[in-house]
Amino acid sequence: MSVELDSITQLQGIGRKTLEKLKFAGFTPELIAVSPVRVIAREADISEVQAAKIAEYIRSELMSEDSFITARDYWEYRKNIERISTGCGNLDKLLMGGIETRAITELIGEFGAGKTQICHQLAVTVQLPRDKGGLEAKALYIDAEGTFRPERVIQISKRFGLNPDEVLENIVYARAFNSDHQMLLVKKAFEIIKEENIKLVVVDSIISHFRSEYPGRENLASRQQKLNAHISDLLKLCSVFNLAVVVTNQVVASPDVFFGNPIKPAGGHVLAHGCTYRVFLKKSREGKRIARIIDSPCHPEREVVFFISTEGVVDP
Ligand code: GTP
Ligand code: MG
């Protein structure tokens, strides 16, 4: 079940220039197959007629007979998915039990919304026994912003009755100094995870290096191209090792919105399609935080409330 992107140049009216534009914007055949025609045209700067033709061709190529399995086989595959409790009842309710393995969960929100705090807490709860919502496993933490704090891990461990020293020992940590380094760390993670029982990989944040190194519209295409490769590696990681990936993302002002919420997640279509579950976090009055799932295929639209305390992320 595969198709080479280069093969689109056999289509009438599609030349190498269009192919280059698509590649430049970070489009792979898989991404084209799941993106709306309008988005493909806009991001790659090609006409909608061209985008429609390419999308139709790619989808028909990808839909060969062997891409069908029975729903029962798919159910068997889904049954292997495990959940890690967030350690906060309300967030678990929102996520229908916790974060899933074989998926990327994206925490989106403004500064101070609680993204990093939730990542710290998950690095602890993944270590809990199964009957307490954990997976009795280790975490791998990629810190792009330099905000990982062992002190917080110690405080949170005590709340869950775990030995802080052991908990720290079970978190494999790396600081990512730039976007290339961050991508390299994920590639290296494959080697580490082969040896260690790691069930959670955190990237906090996935986007900050990319945004600062590729500013402005003129760099957007190269940025999205790299980000797409990075997300593909993370998706591979979670499906190969049946582990959970959690990434954090910032919000940006959205000038094209006149009604409703004028902010949107950074990272555009590449992150939107790469991440399985997107959780939006918002600050509210008196330290209250609100979490909501956006664009989920199987979670009802709802909001829950949580707080951040000395003990970590907690229920009201
Ligand atoms: P950015 O990384 O800046 O985008 O934000 P973030 O969403 O990662 O925010 P983070 O998770 O770091 O949350 C920061 C908030 O957590 C702060 O506003 C503090 O109110 C709260 N916080 C962090 N540590 C403690 C603590 O030890 N005790 C209490 N009560 N609150 C804390
Ligand atoms: Mg943070």
XYZ file of C-alpha atoms and ligand atoms in Angstrom:
349
model
C 0.000 0.000 0.000
C 2.229 2.790 -1.203
C 2.548 5.382 -3.913
C 5.522 7.546 -4.855
C 4.801 11.261 -4.862
C 6.948 11.622 -7.998
C 4.430 9.543 -9.954
C 1.965 12.468 -10.023
C 3.955 13.984 -12.878
C 2.340 11.388 -15.180
C -0.949 13.220 -14.690
C -1.982 15.680 -17.356
C -1.242 19.277 -16.364
C 0.965 18.283 -13.408
C 4.650 18.969 -13.943
C 7.832 18.836 -11.937
C 7.245 22.358 -10.701
C 4.018 21.335 -8.993
C 5.732 18.267 -7.560
C 8.502 20.441 -6.123
C 5.963 22.830 -4.609
C 4.172 19.966 -2.865
C 7.419 18.535 -1.536
C 8.527 21.947 -0.409
C 5.316 22.419 1.577
C 5.951 19.101 3.341
C 3.275 17.037 1.604
C 3.674 13.275 1.527
C 1.188 10.971 -0.266
C -0.374 10.089 3.106
C -0.802 13.746 4.051
C -2.329 14.574 0.663
C -4.795 11.710 1.069
C -6.188 13.149 4.304
C -6.001 16.880 3.524
C -8.868 18.927 2.067
C -8.194 20.043 -1.531
C -8.479 23.698 -0.510
C -5.734 23.245 2.121
C -3.407 21.439 -0.312
C -3.857 24.237 -2.855
C -3.236 26.986 -0.308
C -0.250 25.427 1.473
C 1.541 24.303 -1.706
C 0.549 27.392 -3.669
C -0.980 25.452 -6.574
C -4.430 25.729 -8.176
C -7.428 23.950 -6.674
C -7.964 22.116 -9.955
C -4.426 20.714 -9.746
C -4.839 19.886 -6.065
C -8.122 18.063 -6.709
C -6.591 16.002 -9.521
C -3.564 15.031 -7.416
C -5.660 14.188 -4.354
C -8.012 11.984 -6.374
C -5.100 10.105 -7.931
C -3.240 9.614 -4.613
C -6.377 8.443 -2.813
C -7.222 5.900 -5.502
C -3.641 4.564 -5.490
C -3.622 4.245 -1.711
C -7.003 2.519 -1.663
C -5.751 -0.738 -3.142
C -7.580 -3.885 -2.047
C -5.164 -4.803 0.721
C -5.835 -1.575 2.569
C -9.119 -3.149 3.651
C -9.255 -5.230 6.788
C -12.305 -6.425 8.635
C -13.657 -4.291 11.446
C -12.970 -7.272 13.703
C -9.239 -7.198 12.850
C -9.221 -3.478 13.485
C -10.922 -4.080 16.843
C -8.178 -6.589 17.719
C -5.587 -3.918 16.878
C -7.438 -1.351 19.016
C -7.608 -3.791 21.935
C -3.815 -3.600 22.275
C -4.066 0.093 22.966
C -3.382 0.935 26.598
C -4.109 4.037 28.632
C -2.039 6.104 31.035
C -4.017 7.953 33.701
C -3.206 11.663 33.938
C -3.613 11.442 37.704
C -6.424 14.002 37.477
C -9.945 12.543 37.447
C -11.437 15.283 35.299
C -8.729 15.089 32.640
C -9.093 11.287 32.598
C -12.835 11.708 32.092
C -12.201 14.063 29.185
C -9.761 11.572 27.623
C -12.019 8.580 28.381
C -9.552 6.973 30.768
C -6.251 8.704 30.054
C -3.831 9.176 27.185
C -3.628 6.363 24.637
C -0.671 4.381 23.393
C -0.284 4.199 19.590
C -1.360 7.840 19.398
C 0.042 11.342 19.608
C -1.794 13.520 22.111
C -1.217 17.216 21.619
C -1.595 19.689 24.497
C -2.310 23.124 23.090
C -2.507 26.374 25.023
C -1.183 29.815 25.892
C 1.732 30.330 28.331
C 1.014 29.111 31.820
C -1.985 27.025 30.696
C -0.540 23.868 32.274
C 0.995 21.985 29.338
C 4.384 21.439 30.968
C 2.787 20.554 34.304
C 0.687 17.810 32.694
C 3.825 16.449 30.962
C 5.643 16.281 34.321
C 2.716 14.476 35.890
C 2.430 11.914 33.069
C 6.150 11.138 33.397
C 5.260 10.070 36.949
C 1.874 8.368 36.414
C 3.195 6.145 33.580
C 5.303 4.508 36.320
C 2.330 3.671 38.545
C 1.133 0.065 38.862
C -1.536 -0.918 36.348
C -4.277 -1.027 38.970
C -3.517 2.615 39.750
C -3.739 3.718 36.119
C -0.078 3.458 35.103
C 1.828 1.071 32.838
C 4.695 0.243 35.222
C 7.036 1.758 32.658
C 9.551 4.532 32.077
C 9.260 7.894 30.334
C 11.502 9.621 27.800
C 11.359 13.409 28.053
C 12.585 15.725 25.286
C 12.746 19.259 26.639
C 12.961 21.949 23.967
C 12.272 24.909 26.233
C 14.441 24.123 29.250
C 11.447 23.999 31.594
C 11.773 20.434 32.920
C 12.126 20.554 36.736
C 13.124 17.462 38.754
C 11.812 19.313 41.848
C 8.293 19.125 40.396
C 8.717 15.423 39.673
C 9.710 14.871 43.311
C 6.646 16.740 44.607
C 4.300 14.891 42.263
C 5.852 11.474 43.071
C 5.162 11.945 46.770
C 1.493 12.609 46.087
C 1.241 9.238 44.315
C 3.137 7.455 47.093
C 6.133 6.675 44.871
C 9.804 6.846 45.811
C 11.042 10.126 44.199
C 14.558 8.766 43.626
C 13.251 5.773 41.703
C 10.840 7.950 39.757
C 13.656 10.285 38.642
C 15.777 7.270 37.708
C 12.969 6.117 35.392
C 12.795 9.325 33.367
C 15.257 9.457 30.480
C 15.846 13.158 29.836
C 17.348 15.152 26.967
C 17.449 18.865 26.282
C 16.902 19.705 22.594
C 19.009 22.709 21.615
C 17.587 23.350 18.154
C 15.153 21.777 15.708
C 17.742 19.526 14.018
C 18.904 18.304 17.399
C 15.299 17.670 18.427
C 14.708 15.568 15.306
C 17.920 13.660 15.948
C 16.866 12.908 19.522
C 13.650 11.286 18.288
C 15.658 9.144 15.863
C 17.969 8.128 18.722
C 14.921 7.332 20.840
C 14.324 4.238 18.648
C 17.613 2.777 19.915
C 16.933 3.622 23.562
C 13.374 2.282 23.528
C 14.541 -1.055 22.104
C 16.516 -1.528 25.331
C 14.225 0.105 27.899
C 10.608 -0.355 28.901
C 9.484 3.126 27.844
C 5.752 3.726 27.375
C 5.641 7.514 27.245
C 7.575 9.963 25.065
C 7.145 13.691 25.781
C 8.213 16.508 23.446
C 7.751 19.878 25.195
C 7.320 21.834 23.010
C 7.286 20.339 19.541
C 7.053 23.670 17.777
C 9.146 26.357 19.540
C 12.518 25.705 17.845
C 10.857 25.395 14.458
C 9.015 28.680 14.909
C 12.068 30.650 15.966
C 14.389 29.160 13.342
C 11.954 29.521 10.437
C 10.161 32.831 10.978
C 7.713 34.391 8.566
C 5.777 33.305 5.499
C 8.900 32.941 3.358
C 10.197 30.104 5.577
C 6.854 28.436 6.150
C 7.283 25.777 3.493
C 10.662 24.523 4.703
C 9.451 24.614 8.286
C 6.362 22.530 7.529
C 8.441 20.068 5.531
C 10.748 19.403 8.476
C 7.955 19.372 11.003
C 6.146 16.781 8.914
C 9.181 14.488 8.904
C 9.463 14.936 12.675
C 5.798 14.024 13.237
C 6.167 10.969 10.965
C 9.024 9.741 13.167
C 6.910 10.231 16.281
C 3.991 8.362 14.713
C 6.320 5.516 13.814
C 7.645 5.473 17.361
C 4.199 5.148 18.904
C 2.978 2.435 16.589
C 6.182 0.351 16.547
C 6.550 0.285 20.337
C 2.865 0.625 21.334
C 3.667 3.692 23.432
C 2.051 7.082 24.045
C 3.502 10.271 22.603
C 2.575 13.626 24.147
C 3.596 16.882 22.497
C 2.869 20.465 23.496
C 1.986 23.252 21.117
C 1.528 26.981 21.355
C -1.327 29.120 20.107
C -1.068 31.934 17.597
C -3.365 34.828 16.738
C -5.632 34.003 13.846
C -6.297 37.188 11.856
C -8.854 35.512 9.590
C -11.302 34.768 12.411
C -14.000 37.400 12.909
C -16.306 35.469 15.217
C -15.518 33.237 18.158
C -12.003 32.399 19.255
C -9.309 34.527 17.581
C -6.500 32.117 18.555
C -5.587 28.822 16.934
C -2.944 26.094 17.401
C 0.445 26.779 15.787
C 1.875 24.317 13.292
C -0.896 24.395 10.679
C -2.142 21.388 8.752
C 0.945 19.286 9.457
C 0.306 19.122 13.204
C -3.472 19.034 12.835
C -3.312 15.832 10.773
C -0.362 14.258 12.533
C -1.767 14.387 16.040
C -4.456 11.907 16.984
C -5.952 13.786 19.918
C -5.807 17.535 20.421
C -6.483 18.939 23.897
C -6.994 22.672 24.217
C -6.078 24.220 27.595
C -7.269 27.614 28.768
C -6.538 29.763 31.824
C -9.574 31.004 33.674
C -10.266 33.042 36.804
C -8.608 32.311 40.160
C -6.140 29.769 38.871
C -8.832 27.644 37.274
C -7.864 25.800 34.072
C -10.264 24.523 31.420
C -9.507 21.606 29.068
C -11.406 20.694 25.929
C -10.841 18.078 23.207
C -10.930 19.434 19.677
C -11.435 17.517 16.390
C -11.634 14.054 18.010
C -13.091 11.135 16.036
C -14.457 9.448 19.152
C -14.611 11.844 22.102
C -17.750 13.859 22.815
C -17.273 17.646 22.833
C -16.998 18.588 26.475
C -15.033 20.749 28.850
C -13.535 19.904 32.221
C -11.943 21.976 34.967
C -8.618 21.336 36.733
C -6.149 23.193 38.930
C -2.357 23.267 39.280
C -1.110 22.915 42.851
C 2.122 22.038 44.628
C 1.103 18.403 44.186
C 0.726 18.723 40.428
C -2.386 18.724 38.253
C -5.449 18.156 40.433
C -9.241 18.092 40.447
C -11.195 21.059 41.892
P 4.379 27.735 28.455
O 5.378 26.648 28.431
O 4.909 29.002 28.987
O 3.691 27.941 27.136
O 3.219 27.338 29.495
P 2.715 25.912 30.026
O 1.355 25.687 29.490
O 3.721 24.869 29.819
O 2.568 26.235 31.570
P 3.011 25.326 32.792
O 2.514 23.960 32.633
O 4.452 25.516 33.027
O 2.180 25.989 33.951
C 2.694 27.061 34.665
C 1.732 27.359 35.790
O 1.766 26.261 36.718
C 2.173 28.566 36.532
O 1.340 29.640 36.144
C 1.912 28.222 37.953
O 0.707 28.839 38.329
C 1.653 26.745 38.003
N 2.650 26.045 38.845
C 3.846 25.553 38.477
N 4.497 25.023 39.534
C 3.677 25.173 40.581
C 3.764 24.800 41.956
O 4.747 24.252 42.408
N 2.707 25.110 42.740
C 1.606 25.738 42.262
N 0.599 26.008 43.062
N 1.484 26.075 40.960
C 2.500 25.808 40.143
Mg 5.662 24.865 29.126
